[in-house]
CSV table of C-alpha atoms in Angstrom, one decimal:
chain,number,residue,atom,x,y,z
A,84,MET,CA,0.0,0.1,0.1
A,85,ALA,CA,1.4,3.3,-1.0
A,86,GLU,CA,2.3,5.8,1.6
A,87,THR,CA,0.6,9.2,1.6
A,88,ALA,CA,3.2,11.9,1.5
A,89,THR,CA,3.1,14.5,4.5
A,90,PRO,CA,2.1,17.8,3.4
A,91,CYS,CA,5.0,20.4,3.8
A,92,ARG,CA,4.5,23.0,6.4
A,93,PHE,CA,6.3,26.3,6.5
A,94,VAL,CA,7.0,28.7,9.6
A,95,VAL,CA,6.8,32.2,9.0
A,96,GLY,CA,8.2,34.4,12.0
A,97,TYR,CA,6.6,37.9,12.3
A,98,ALA,CA,7.8,40.9,14.3
A,99,LEU,CA,5.2,43.7,14.6
A,100,ALA,CA,4.8,46.6,17.0
A,101,PRO,CA,2.1,45.5,19.6
A,102,LYS,CA,-0.7,47.8,18.1
A,103,LYS,CA,-0.1,46.4,14.6
A,104,GLN,CA,0.0,42.9,16.1
A,105,ARG,CA,-3.3,43.3,17.8
A,106,SER,CA,-4.8,44.6,14.7
A,107,PHE,CA,-3.4,42.0,12.2
A,108,ILE,CA,-2.9,38.9,14.0
A,109,GLN,CA,-6.5,37.7,14.3
A,110,PRO,CA,-7.7,34.0,15.0
A,111,SER,CA,-9.1,33.9,11.4
A,112,LEU,CA,-5.9,35.0,9.9
A,113,VAL,CA,-4.0,32.5,11.7
A,114,GLY,CA,-6.5,29.7,10.9
A,115,LEU,CA,-6.4,30.9,7.2
A,116,ALA,CA,-2.5,30.7,7.1
A,117,ARG,CA,-2.8,27.3,8.9
A,118,GLU,CA,-5.1,25.9,6.2
A,119,ARG,CA,-2.5,26.9,3.6
A,120,GLY,CA,0.3,25.0,5.3
A,121,ILE,CA,1.8,28.2,7.0
A,122,ASP,CA,2.2,28.7,10.9
A,123,LEU,CA,2.4,32.2,12.0
A,124,VAL,CA,4.8,32.4,14.9
A,125,PRO,CA,5.5,35.7,16.8
A,126,ILE,CA,9.1,36.7,17.2
A,127,ASP,CA,10.2,37.7,20.9
A,128,THR,CA,12.1,40.7,20.2
A,129,SER,CA,13.4,40.7,23.8
A,130,ARG,CA,15.3,37.6,22.8
A,131,ARG,CA,18.2,37.2,20.3
A,132,LEU,CA,16.6,36.5,16.9
A,133,ALA,CA,19.2,34.0,15.9
A,134,ASP,CA,18.2,31.8,18.9
A,135,GLN,CA,14.6,31.6,17.7
A,136,GLY,CA,13.1,29.5,14.9
A,137,PRO,CA,13.8,27.8,12.7
A,138,PHE,CA,11.9,30.1,10.4
A,139,ASP,CA,11.3,29.7,6.6
A,140,CYS,CA,10.5,33.4,6.3
A,141,VAL,CA,10.8,36.3,8.4
A,142,LEU,CA,8.1,39.3,8.0
A,143,HIS,CA,8.8,42.6,10.0
A,144,LYS,CA,7.6,46.0,10.5
A,145,LEU,CA,10.0,47.3,13.1
A,146,HIS,CA,12.6,50.2,12.8
A,147,ALA,CA,14.7,50.2,15.7
A,148,GLU,CA,18.4,50.1,15.3
A,149,ASP,CA,18.9,47.0,17.6
A,150,TRP,CA,16.3,45.3,15.4
A,151,LYS,CA,18.2,46.1,12.3
A,152,ALA,CA,21.3,44.7,13.7
A,153,GLN,CA,19.4,41.5,14.9
A,154,LEU,CA,18.2,41.2,11.2
A,155,GLU,CA,21.7,41.5,9.8
A,156,ASP,CA,22.9,38.9,12.3
A,157,PHE,CA,20.1,36.4,11.4
A,158,ALA,CA,20.7,36.9,7.7
A,159,SER,CA,24.4,36.1,8.0
A,160,ARG,CA,23.6,33.0,9.8
A,161,ASN,CA,20.7,32.1,7.6
A,162,PRO,CA,21.4,33.2,4.1
A,163,HIS,CA,18.5,31.2,2.6
A,164,VAL,CA,15.8,32.4,4.8
A,165,PRO,CA,13.9,35.4,3.0
A,166,ILE,CA,13.7,38.4,5.1
A,167,VAL,CA,10.8,40.7,4.0
A,168,ASP,CA,12.1,43.3,3.6
A,169,PRO,CA,15.7,44.6,4.0
A,170,PRO,CA,15.7,47.5,6.6
A,171,LEU,CA,18.0,49.5,4.0
A,172,ALA,CA,15.4,49.1,1.3
A,173,ILE,CA,12.8,50.2,3.7
A,174,ARG,CA,14.5,53.3,4.8
A,175,ARG,CA,13.7,55.2,1.5
A,176,LEU,CA,9.9,55.1,2.2
A,177,HIS,CA,10.5,56.9,5.6
A,178,ASN,CA,10.9,60.3,3.7
A,179,ARG,CA,8.0,61.6,1.7
A,180,ILE,CA,10.4,63.2,-0.8
A,181,SER,CA,12.6,60.2,-1.4
A,182,MET,CA,9.8,57.9,-1.5
A,183,LEU,CA,8.1,59.6,-4.6
A,184,GLN,CA,11.5,60.4,-6.4
A,185,VAL,CA,11.7,56.8,-7.5
A,186,VAL,CA,8.5,57.3,-9.4
A,187,CYS,CA,10.4,59.9,-11.4
A,188,GLU,CA,13.1,57.2,-12.1
A,189,LEU,CA,10.8,54.7,-13.7
A,190,ASP,CA,11.5,54.0,-17.3
A,191,ILE,CA,8.2,52.7,-18.5
A,192,PRO,CA,6.6,53.4,-21.9
A,193,GLN,CA,3.7,55.9,-21.5
A,194,GLU,CA,1.2,55.6,-24.4
A,195,ARG,CA,-2.6,55.8,-23.7
A,196,GLU,CA,-2.1,56.0,-20.0
A,197,THR,CA,0.4,58.3,-18.4
A,198,PHE,CA,1.9,58.7,-14.8
A,199,GLY,CA,3.7,61.1,-12.6
A,200,ILE,CA,3.7,62.8,-9.1
A,201,PRO,CA,2.0,65.8,-7.9
A,202,ARG,CA,4.2,69.1,-7.7
A,203,GLN,CA,5.5,69.3,-4.4
A,204,VAL,CA,8.1,71.1,-1.9
A,205,VAL,CA,9.8,70.2,1.2
A,206,ILE,CA,9.6,72.7,4.1
A,207,TYR,CA,12.4,72.2,6.8
A,208,ASP,CA,11.7,75.5,8.9
A,209,SER,CA,8.8,77.8,9.7
A,210,PRO,CA,10.4,80.9,7.7
A,211,ALA,CA,10.1,78.8,4.4
A,212,LEU,CA,6.3,78.8,4.9
A,213,THR,CA,6.2,82.5,4.2
A,214,ASN,CA,8.7,82.5,1.6
A,215,SER,CA,7.0,83.2,-1.8
A,216,GLY,CA,10.1,81.8,-3.7
A,217,VAL,CA,9.4,78.6,-2.0
A,218,VAL,CA,5.7,78.2,-1.7
A,219,GLY,CA,5.0,80.3,-4.6
A,220,VAL,CA,5.5,77.3,-7.1
A,221,LEU,CA,2.4,75.6,-5.8
A,222,ARG,CA,-1.2,76.2,-6.5
A,223,PHE,CA,-3.8,76.2,-3.6
A,224,PRO,CA,-5.3,74.0,-2.1
A,225,VAL,CA,-2.2,72.0,-1.0
A,226,ILE,CA,-2.1,69.0,1.3
A,227,ALA,CA,0.6,69.2,4.1
A,228,LYS,CA,2.2,66.0,5.1
A,229,PRO,CA,4.7,65.2,7.7
A,230,LEU,CA,8.1,64.7,6.2
A,231,VAL,CA,8.8,61.6,8.1
A,232,ALA,CA,6.7,58.6,7.2
A,233,ASP,CA,7.5,56.0,9.9
A,234,GLY,CA,3.9,54.6,10.5
A,235,SER,CA,3.4,56.5,13.6
A,236,ALA,CA,0.1,58.2,14.3
A,237,LYS,CA,2.0,61.4,13.9
A,238,SER,CA,3.1,60.7,10.5
A,239,HIS,CA,-0.5,60.1,9.2
A,240,LYS,CA,-1.7,63.5,10.4
A,241,MET,CA,-2.3,65.8,7.4
A,242,SER,CA,-3.9,69.0,6.3
A,243,LEU,CA,-5.9,70.3,3.4
A,244,VAL,CA,-4.8,73.9,3.3
A,245,PHE,CA,-6.8,76.4,1.3
A,246,CYS,CA,-4.6,79.6,1.4
A,247,ARG,CA,-1.3,80.8,2.0
A,248,ASP,CA,-1.8,82.5,5.3
A,249,SER,CA,-3.1,79.2,6.8
A,250,LEU,CA,0.5,77.7,6.3
A,251,ARG,CA,1.7,79.6,9.3
A,252,LYS,CA,0.1,77.2,11.6
A,253,LEU,CA,1.8,74.3,10.3
A,254,LYS,CA,4.9,72.7,12.1
A,255,PRO,CA,7.8,71.7,9.7
A,256,PRO,CA,9.6,69.6,8.6
A,257,LEU,CA,6.8,68.7,6.1
A,258,VAL,CA,5.9,68.3,2.5
A,259,LEU,CA,3.5,70.6,0.7
A,260,GLN,CA,1.8,68.6,-2.2
A,261,GLU,CA,-0.6,70.3,-4.7
A,262,PHE,CA,-4.2,69.0,-4.3
A,263,VAL,CA,-5.5,67.4,-7.7
A,264,ASN,CA,-9.1,66.9,-8.3
A,265,HIS,CA,-9.5,63.1,-8.7
A,266,GLY,CA,-13.2,62.5,-8.4
A,267,GLY,CA,-13.0,61.5,-4.7
A,268,VAL,CA,-11.5,58.3,-5.6
A,269,ILE,CA,-8.1,56.8,-4.7
A,270,PHE,CA,-6.6,53.6,-6.1
A,271,LYS,CA,-4.7,51.5,-3.7
A,272,VAL,CA,-2.2,49.0,-5.3
A,273,PHE,CA,-0.9,46.3,-3.2
A,274,VAL,CA,2.3,44.4,-4.3
A,275,VAL,CA,3.5,41.1,-3.0
A,276,GLY,CA,6.4,40.0,-5.2
A,277,ASP,CA,5.2,39.7,-8.7
A,278,TYR,CA,1.6,39.8,-7.5
A,279,VAL,CA,-0.3,43.0,-8.0
A,280,GLN,CA,-3.8,43.9,-7.0
A,281,CYS,CA,-5.7,47.3,-7.4
A,282,VAL,CA,-8.6,48.3,-5.4
A,283,LYS,CA,-10.5,51.6,-5.2
A,284,ARG,CA,-11.3,53.5,-2.1
A,285,LYS,CA,-13.0,56.9,-1.2
A,286,SER,CA,-10.8,59.9,-0.9
A,287,LEU,CA,-11.1,63.8,-0.4
A,288,PRO,CA,-13.8,65.2,-2.5
A,289,ASP,CA,-12.9,67.6,-5.5
A,290,VAL,CA,-12.5,71.3,-4.7
A,291,SER,CA,-14.2,73.6,-7.1
A,292,GLN,CA,-12.9,77.2,-8.0
A,293,GLU,CA,-15.8,78.6,-6.3
A,294,GLU,CA,-15.1,76.7,-2.9
A,295,LEU,CA,-11.6,77.5,-3.2
A,296,GLU,CA,-12.3,81.4,-3.3
A,297,CYS,CA,-14.7,81.3,-0.6
A,298,SER,CA,-12.7,78.8,1.7
A,299,GLU,CA,-10.3,80.0,4.4
A,300,GLY,CA,-8.2,78.1,6.8
A,301,SER,CA,-7.5,74.3,6.7
A,302,PHE,CA,-8.7,71.1,8.1
A,303,THR,CA,-6.9,68.1,9.4
A,304,PHE,CA,-7.4,64.5,8.5
A,305,SER,CA,-5.7,61.1,8.8
A,306,GLN,CA,-5.5,58.3,5.9
A,307,VAL,CA,-7.2,59.7,3.1
A,308,SER,CA,-8.7,56.4,2.2
A,309,ASN,CA,-10.5,56.2,5.7
A,310,MET,CA,-12.1,59.7,5.2
A,311,THR,CA,-15.4,60.4,6.7
A,312,THR,CA,-17.7,63.4,6.0
A,313,GLN,CA,-20.0,65.4,8.3
A,314,ASP,CA,-21.5,66.9,5.2
A,315,PRO,CA,-24.7,65.1,4.0
A,316,VAL,CA,-23.9,66.2,0.4
A,317,GLY,CA,-20.8,64.1,0.9
A,318,VAL,CA,-22.6,60.9,1.4
A,319,ASP,CA,-24.3,61.3,-2.2
A,320,TYR,CA,-20.7,62.2,-3.5
A,321,TYR,CA,-19.2,58.9,-2.4
A,322,MET,CA,-22.1,57.0,-3.8
A,323,ASN,CA,-20.2,57.5,-7.2
A,324,LEU,CA,-17.2,55.2,-5.9
A,325,ASP,CA,-18.9,52.1,-7.4
A,326,LYS,CA,-19.1,54.0,-10.8
A,327,ALA,CA,-15.3,55.0,-10.8
A,328,GLU,CA,-13.5,53.3,-13.8
A,329,MET,CA,-10.4,51.3,-12.6
A,330,PRO,CA,-7.0,51.9,-14.4
A,331,PRO,CA,-6.0,49.3,-16.7
A,332,LEU,CA,-4.3,46.3,-14.7
A,333,SER,CA,-1.6,45.9,-17.3
A,334,PHE,CA,-0.7,49.7,-16.7
A,335,VAL,CA,-0.6,49.3,-13.0
A,336,THR,CA,1.4,46.2,-13.0
A,337,GLU,CA,4.0,47.9,-15.1
A,338,ILE,CA,4.3,50.6,-12.4
A,339,ALA,CA,4.3,48.2,-9.5
A,340,ARG,CA,7.0,46.0,-11.1
A,341,GLY,CA,9.2,49.0,-11.9
A,342,LEU,CA,8.9,50.4,-8.4
A,343,ARG,CA,9.5,46.9,-6.8
A,344,ARG,CA,12.8,46.7,-9.2
A,345,LEU,CA,14.1,50.2,-8.2
A,346,MET,CA,13.2,50.0,-4.6
A,347,GLY,CA,14.3,46.4,-3.9
A,348,LEU,CA,11.1,45.8,-1.9
A,349,HIS,CA,8.8,42.8,-2.1
A,350,LEU,CA,6.0,44.0,0.0
A,351,PHE,CA,4.5,47.5,-0.2
A,352,ASN,CA,1.5,49.3,-1.6
A,353,PHE,CA,1.2,52.7,-3.5
A,354,ASP,CA,-1.6,55.2,-3.7
A,355,MET,CA,-2.6,56.6,-7.0
A,356,ILE,CA,-5.2,59.0,-8.1
A,357,ARG,CA,-6.5,60.0,-11.7
A,358,ASP,CA,-5.9,63.7,-12.5
A,359,LEU,CA,-9.3,64.7,-13.8
A,360,LYS,CA,-8.0,67.9,-15.7
A,361,ALA,CA,-5.6,65.6,-17.7
A,362,GLY,CA,-8.5,64.0,-19.6
A,363,GLY,CA,-8.7,61.0,-17.3
A,364,ASN,CA,-5.8,59.0,-18.5
A,365,HIS,CA,-3.1,60.6,-16.5
A,366,TYR,CA,-2.5,59.1,-13.0
A,367,LEU,CA,-0.3,60.5,-10.1
A,368,VAL,CA,1.4,58.5,-7.4
A,369,ILE,CA,1.0,60.3,-4.2
A,370,ASP,CA,2.2,58.0,-1.5
A,371,ILE,CA,4.3,54.5,-1.1
A,372,ASN,CA,3.9,52.6,2.1
A,373,TYR,CA,5.8,49.5,3.3
A,374,PHE,CA,3.9,46.4,4.6
A,375,PRO,CA,0.4,47.2,3.8
A,376,GLY,CA,-2.4,46.0,6.0
A,377,SER,CA,-3.9,43.4,3.6
A,378,TRP,CA,-2.6,40.3,5.2
A,379,LEU,CA,-4.8,38.1,3.2
A,380,ILE,CA,-3.1,38.9,0.1
A,381,VAL,CA,0.3,38.3,1.7
A,382,ILE,CA,-0.6,35.1,3.1
A,383,ASP,CA,-1.9,33.6,-0.2
A,384,LYS,CA,1.2,35.0,-2.1
A,385,ILE,CA,3.8,33.6,0.6
A,386,ALA,CA,2.1,30.3,0.2
A,387,GLN,CA,2.4,30.3,-3.5
A,388,ASP,CA,6.0,31.3,-3.6
A,389,ILE,CA,7.1,28.8,-0.8
A,390,GLU,CA,5.3,26.0,-2.6
A,391,ASN,CA,7.1,27.1,-6.0
A,392,VAL,CA,10.6,27.0,-4.2
A,393,GLY,CA,9.9,23.8,-2.5
């Protein structure tokens, strides 16, 4: 009687901040991973990483210098174990200027659909906020974002600013990025290795010229795709989300793979909007984030990759 082969199982160690761990590592996720032959094991960051495991893959979203040293030591001892992703590659995404510079470095044919980034300037000190030579290159409204993008609550705090006088209230260092009307829809593109998935989410509503002329000040928000509105008109506005046309997947995939190649990352997402003034076929990449929250995509792709390697 032929023996039944024992299914291979793989151990993925994960290291996350406590808040992220509570948010992501749900019983349903652990069960789903187990069904796919993957055991999710928490890494004890108070212990030496090289003494833990064995692991078939290490996932992490920690930035401390002692953790980076732990990863380097682990990688030298376990050169065949994938680490997603190397801290040096992640570092570029901690600065909102350097993260978007990589988009300008992409060498991708632009035919029917084109892409770029919004016009933006970096502000390092308060005097620059009143310097017309610096701020004058931008058209209002603008979005003010912290320069540092380290995943903290502070780094997600942004402001939509309608006039130059309101810039005085902001605290540098920060990035001022021109706001572009985009139909209140943001496209979030998740990248896991070669796998690419694009979804649409609600975003800030468009600002008309009439609204701009009569609006003053600014308002603060966090994470555009989670925006809510107190304005009853806004509820109807967001009903158009389902009607929004998705960008061609082939176009999105080309950008995703180009970014992955240039950044040396395997697990990230980027946010993209459609510039309505450009006729509907010009897109702007406005943000790139390491280690997105869509764990189901991550687990499925890891399972496929490990099976292929095995």
